[in-house]
PDB file of C-alpha atoms in Angstrom:
ATOM      1  CA  MET D 121      -8.926   8.232  25.297  1.00  0.00           C
ATOM      2  CA  PRO D 122      -8.866   4.640  24.603  1.00  0.00           C
ATOM      3  CA  GLY D 123     -12.204   2.977  23.496  1.00  0.00           C
ATOM      4  CA  THR D 124     -13.738   6.139  21.596  1.00  0.00           C
ATOM      5  CA  ALA D 125     -14.308   7.868  18.823  1.00  0.00           C
ATOM      6  CA  GLN D 126     -12.686  10.119  17.212  1.00  0.00           C
ATOM      7  CA  PRO D 127     -14.594  13.761  15.125  1.00  0.00           C
ATOM      8  CA  ALA D 128     -16.421  12.961  12.149  1.00  0.00           C
ATOM      9  CA  GLU D 129     -14.748  13.252   9.169  1.00  0.00           C
ATOM     10  CA  ARG D 130     -16.261  13.811   5.708  1.00  0.00           C
ATOM     11  CA  GLY D 131     -15.982  11.454   3.602  1.00  0.00           C
ATOM     12  CA  SER D 132     -15.687  11.746  -0.566  1.00  0.00           C
ATOM     13  CA  ALA D 133     -19.634  11.693  -1.122  1.00  0.00           C
ATOM     14  CA  GLY D 134     -20.310  14.403   1.453  1.00  0.00           C
ATOM     15  CA  LEU D 135     -21.129  12.003   4.057  1.00  0.00           C
ATOM     16  CA  PHE D 136     -19.473  12.064   7.488  1.00  0.00           C
ATOM     17  CA  ARG D 137     -17.473   8.366   8.344  1.00  0.00           C
ATOM     18  CA  PRO D 138     -16.302   8.103  11.011  1.00  0.00           C
ATOM     19  CA  GLN D 139     -12.555   7.862  11.954  1.00  0.00           C
ATOM     20  CA  LEU D 140     -11.198   5.065  13.404  1.00  0.00           C
ATOM     21  CA  VAL D 141     -10.001   4.378  16.901  1.00  0.00           C
ATOM     22  CA  LEU D 142      -6.280   4.286  17.549  1.00  0.00           C
ATOM     23  CA  ALA D 143      -5.533   1.846  19.556  1.00  0.00           C
ATOM     24  CA  ARG D 144      -7.977  -0.688  21.524  1.00  0.00           C
ATOM     25  CA  GLU D 145      -7.668  -1.664  25.428  1.00  0.00           C
ATOM     26  CA  PRO D 146      -6.917  -5.532  25.859  1.00  0.00           C
ATOM     27  CA  PHE D 147     -10.057  -6.916  25.949  1.00  0.00           C
ATOM     28  CA  GLY D 148     -12.076 -10.561  26.925  1.00  0.00           C
ATOM     29  CA  GLY D 149     -12.017 -13.080  24.926  1.00  0.00           C
ATOM     30  CA  LYS D 150     -11.207 -17.010  24.471  1.00  0.00           C
ATOM     31  CA  GLY D 151      -8.182 -16.820  26.103  1.00  0.00           C
ATOM     32  CA  THR D 152      -7.745 -13.469  27.820  1.00  0.00           C
ATOM     33  CA  ASP D 153      -4.285 -14.784  29.182  1.00  0.00           C
ATOM     34  CA  LYS D 154      -1.482 -12.125  27.471  1.00  0.00           C
ATOM     35  CA  ALA D 155       1.203 -14.390  27.159  1.00  0.00           C
ATOM     36  CA  THR D 156      -1.061 -16.753  24.160  1.00  0.00           C
ATOM     37  CA  ARG D 157      -2.259 -14.110  22.221  1.00  0.00           C
ATOM     38  CA  ALA D 158      -1.874 -12.724  19.596  1.00  0.00           C
ATOM     39  CA  ARG D 159      -1.040  -9.387  18.758  1.00  0.00           C
ATOM     40  CA  VAL D 160      -3.134  -8.311  15.290  1.00  0.00           C
ATOM     41  CA  LEU D 161      -3.696  -4.872  13.566  1.00  0.00           C
ATOM     42  CA  ILE D 162      -6.662  -4.421  11.637  1.00  0.00           C
ATOM     43  CA  VAL D 163      -5.896  -1.774   8.732  1.00  0.00           C
ATOM     44  CA  GLU D 164      -9.354  -1.457   6.843  1.00  0.00           C
ATOM     45  CA  ASP D 165     -10.986   2.051   5.782  1.00  0.00           C
ATOM     46  CA  GLU D 166     -14.333   0.455   6.171  1.00  0.00           C
ATOM     47  CA  TYR D 167     -15.857   1.609   9.632  1.00  0.00           C
ATOM     48  CA  LEU D 168     -18.556  -1.307  10.023  1.00  0.00           C
ATOM     49  CA  VAL D 169     -16.174  -3.938   7.840  1.00  0.00           C
ATOM     50  CA  ALA D 170     -13.281  -3.181  11.094  1.00  0.00           C
ATOM     51  CA  LEU D 171     -15.473  -3.934  13.997  1.00  0.00           C
ATOM     52  CA  GLN D 172     -16.885  -6.170  12.818  1.00  0.00           C
ATOM     53  CA  MET D 173     -13.094  -8.607  12.122  1.00  0.00           C
ATOM     54  CA  GLU D 174     -12.083  -6.730  15.773  1.00  0.00           C
ATOM     55  CA  THR D 175     -14.995  -7.866  17.965  1.00  0.00           C
ATOM     56  CA  GLU D 176     -14.924 -11.969  15.993  1.00  0.00           C
ATOM     57  CA  LEU D 177     -11.365 -11.936  16.298  1.00  0.00           C
ATOM     58  CA  THR D 178     -11.794 -10.269  20.004  1.00  0.00           C
ATOM     59  CA  ASN D 179     -14.600 -13.847  20.259  1.00  0.00           C
ATOM     60  CA  ALA D 180     -11.802 -16.148  19.626  1.00  0.00           C
ATOM     61  CA  GLY D 181      -9.285 -15.874  20.552  1.00  0.00           C
ATOM     62  CA  PHE D 182      -6.845 -13.013  19.499  1.00  0.00           C
ATOM     63  CA  GLU D 183      -5.600  -9.299  20.704  1.00  0.00           C
ATOM     64  CA  ILE D 184      -6.532  -6.748  18.573  1.00  0.00           C
ATOM     65  CA  VAL D 185      -3.790  -3.792  18.457  1.00  0.00           C
ATOM     66  CA  GLY D 186      -6.223  -1.406  17.064  1.00  0.00           C
ATOM     67  CA  ILE D 187      -7.506  -0.457  14.244  1.00  0.00           C
ATOM     68  CA  ALA D 188      -5.952   1.929  11.239  1.00  0.00           C
ATOM     69  CA  SER D 189      -8.016   3.510   8.765  1.00  0.00           C
ATOM     70  CA  SER D 190      -5.316   5.111   6.996  1.00  0.00           C
ATOM     71  CA  ALA D 191      -1.066   3.914   6.449  1.00  0.00           C
ATOM     72  CA  ASP D 192      -0.150   6.668   8.853  1.00  0.00           C
ATOM     73  CA  GLU D 193      -2.191   5.039  11.194  1.00  0.00           C
ATOM     74  CA  ALA D 194      -1.206   1.912  10.878  1.00  0.00           C
ATOM     75  CA  SER D 195       2.735   2.919  10.871  1.00  0.00           C
ATOM     76  CA  ALA D 196       1.895   4.268  14.515  1.00  0.00           C
ATOM     77  CA  LEU D 197      -0.323   1.553  15.683  1.00  0.00           C
ATOM     78  CA  ALA D 198       2.639  -0.546  15.104  1.00  0.00           C
ATOM     79  CA  ALA D 199       5.384   0.762  16.228  1.00  0.00           C
ATOM     80  CA  ALA D 200       3.180   1.757  19.397  1.00  0.00           C
ATOM     81  CA  HIS D 201       2.544  -2.366  19.773  1.00  0.00           C
ATOM     82  CA  VAL D 202       4.465  -4.247  17.312  1.00  0.00           C
ATOM     83  CA  PRO D 203       1.527  -6.967  15.740  1.00  0.00           C
ATOM     84  CA  ALA D 204       2.726  -9.674  14.958  1.00  0.00           C
ATOM     85  CA  LEU D 205       0.098  -9.690  12.046  1.00  0.00           C
ATOM     86  CA  ALA D 206      -1.553  -7.110  10.225  1.00  0.00           C
ATOM     87  CA  ILE D 207      -4.767  -7.906   8.606  1.00  0.00           C
ATOM     88  CA  MET D 208      -4.272  -4.949   4.782  1.00  0.00           C
ATOM     89  CA  ASP D 209      -6.808  -3.133   2.895  1.00  0.00           C
ATOM     90  CA  ILE D 210      -5.600  -2.185  -0.135  1.00  0.00           C
ATOM     91  CA  ARG D 211      -8.043   0.835  -0.007  1.00  0.00           C
ATOM     92  CA  LEU D 212      -6.999   3.091   3.008  1.00  0.00           C
ATOM     93  CA  ARG D 213      -7.319   6.764   4.140  1.00  0.00           C
ATOM     94  CA  GLY D 214      -4.832   9.156   2.351  1.00  0.00           C
ATOM     95  CA  PRO D 215      -2.732   8.726  -0.208  1.00  0.00           C
ATOM     96  CA  ARG D 216      -1.919   5.726   0.798  1.00  0.00           C
ATOM     97  CA  ASP D 217      -2.755   2.587   0.120  1.00  0.00           C
ATOM     98  CA  GLY D 218      -2.661  -0.900   1.456  1.00  0.00           C
ATOM     99  CA  VAL D 219       0.543  -2.481  -0.276  1.00  0.00           C
ATOM    100  CA  GLU D 220       2.587   0.837   1.210  1.00  0.00           C
ATOM    101  CA  ALA D 221       1.053   0.904   4.281  1.00  0.00           C
ATOM    102  CA  ALA D 222       1.904  -3.061   4.675  1.00  0.00           C
ATOM    103  CA  LEU D 223       5.350  -2.285   2.580  1.00  0.00           C
ATOM    104  CA  GLU D 224       6.366  -0.206   5.193  1.00  0.00           C
ATOM    105  CA  LEU D 225       5.568  -2.100   8.775  1.00  0.00           C
ATOM    106  CA  PHE D 226       7.343  -4.675   7.263  1.00  0.00           C
ATOM    107  CA  ALA D 227      10.665  -3.119   5.984  1.00  0.00           C
ATOM    108  CA  LYS D 228      10.612  -0.886   9.316  1.00  0.00           C
ATOM    109  CA  HIS D 229       9.096  -3.819  11.950  1.00  0.00           C
ATOM    110  CA  GLY D 230       8.876  -7.169   9.852  1.00  0.00           C
ATOM    111  CA  ILE D 231       5.057  -7.388  10.422  1.00  0.00           C
ATOM    112  CA  ARG D 232       3.337  -9.789   7.652  1.00  0.00           C
ATOM    113  CA  SER D 233       0.411  -8.519   6.567  1.00  0.00           C
ATOM    114  CA  LEU D 234      -2.495 -11.010   5.312  1.00  0.00           C
ATOM    115  CA  PHE D 235      -3.819  -9.118   2.541  1.00  0.00           C
ATOM    116  CA  VAL D 236      -7.727  -8.833   2.777  1.00  0.00           C
ATOM    117  CA  THR D 237      -9.557  -7.100   0.064  1.00  0.00           C
ATOM    118  CA  ALA D 238     -11.122  -7.019  -3.374  1.00  0.00           C
ATOM    119  CA  HIS D 239      -8.106  -5.213  -4.860  1.00  0.00           C
ATOM    120  CA  TYR D 240      -5.884  -8.448  -5.488  1.00  0.00           C
ATOM    121  CA  ASP D 241      -5.265  -8.036  -9.312  1.00  0.00           C
ATOM    122  CA  PRO D 242      -1.588  -9.580 -10.635  1.00  0.00           C
ATOM    123  CA  ASP D 243      -0.208  -5.376 -10.447  1.00  0.00           C
ATOM    124  CA  THR D 244      -1.307  -4.934  -7.302  1.00  0.00           C
ATOM    125  CA  ARG D 245       0.171  -8.541  -6.004  1.00  0.00           C
ATOM    126  CA  ARG D 246       3.561  -7.881  -7.282  1.00  0.00           C
ATOM    127  CA  ARG D 247       3.980  -4.387  -5.986  1.00  0.00           C
ATOM    128  CA  ALA D 248       3.514  -6.530  -2.611  1.00  0.00           C
ATOM    129  CA  GLN D 249       5.243  -8.690  -3.020  1.00  0.00           C
ATOM    130  CA  PRO D 250       8.101  -7.227  -1.299  1.00  0.00           C
ATOM    131  CA  ALA D 251       6.304  -6.739   1.789  1.00  0.00           C
ATOM    132  CA  GLU D 252       6.094 -10.740   1.802  1.00  0.00           C
ATOM    133  CA  PRO D 253       2.276 -11.109   2.588  1.00  0.00           C
ATOM    134  CA  ILE D 254       1.071 -13.956   4.386  1.00  0.00           C
ATOM    135  CA  GLY D 255      -1.712 -15.037   2.313  1.00  0.00           C
ATOM    136  CA  TRP D 256      -4.789 -12.769   0.482  1.00  0.00           C
ATOM    137  CA  LEU D 257      -8.060 -13.274   0.837  1.00  0.00           C
ATOM    138  CA  PRO D 258     -10.050 -11.915  -1.765  1.00  0.00           C
ATOM    139  CA  LYS D 259     -13.579  -9.933  -0.680  1.00  0.00           C
ATOM    140  CA  PRO D 260     -16.575 -10.170   0.374  1.00  0.00           C
ATOM    141  CA  TYR D 261     -15.432 -14.061   3.123  1.00  0.00           C
ATOM    142  CA  SER D 262     -17.012 -15.924   5.984  1.00  0.00           C
ATOM    143  CA  MET D 263     -15.631 -14.251   9.384  1.00  0.00           C
ATOM    144  CA  PRO D 264     -14.636 -18.113  10.385  1.00  0.00           C
ATOM    145  CA  LEU D 265     -12.796 -18.258   6.843  1.00  0.00           C
ATOM    146  CA  LEU D 266     -11.008 -14.931   8.163  1.00  0.00           C
ATOM    147  CA  ILE D 267     -10.450 -17.010  10.942  1.00  0.00           C
ATOM    148  CA  ALA D 268      -9.050 -19.265   9.575  1.00  0.00           C
ATOM    149  CA  GLN D 269      -6.569 -17.143   7.514  1.00  0.00           C
ATOM    150  CA  VAL D 270      -5.298 -15.495  10.930  1.00  0.00           C
ATOM    151  CA  ARG D 271      -4.359 -18.779  12.707  1.00  0.00           C
ATOM    152  CA  ALA D 272      -2.655 -20.534   9.769  1.00  0.00           C
ATOM    153  CA  ALA D 273      -0.475 -17.585   9.161  1.00  0.00           C
ATOM    154  CA  LEU D 274       0.614 -17.231  12.653  1.00  0.00           C
ATOM    155  CA  ALA D 275       1.227 -20.461  12.696  1.00  0.00           C
ATOM    156  CA  LYS D 276       3.750 -19.900   9.757  1.00  0.00           C
TER     157      LYS D 276
END
């Protein structure tokens, strides 16, 4: 059911970590006319970071189609909702990372990614190149900068 949390999962440090919701129902924010709202997928394994991104981007007028914390969730959401852009972290839950997720989204759906990560070394950037990343935003970053980067990415 959209908007409800899934059962908690035991994290690697023995702490309980909630799984993120797979899909979001569109809700308020500036530019609520669906025809003018760009659809964005958030792929981030840090729950609070993902929720903050969702809130700020929704308030800025974007439609968040969902939050994924793993490459498999990102693939399922992309197939179901075909967003215009994925905001992609590198470190994700599960065996595949954000580069692999971005490569799959681009190959299957033509969805490009804005990488938002602390892991943007030359090897990672080289691995991601076939997905034609829109850009790289190093963590930590401010929300106004993220919003500006998303707007610029969607204008390309």
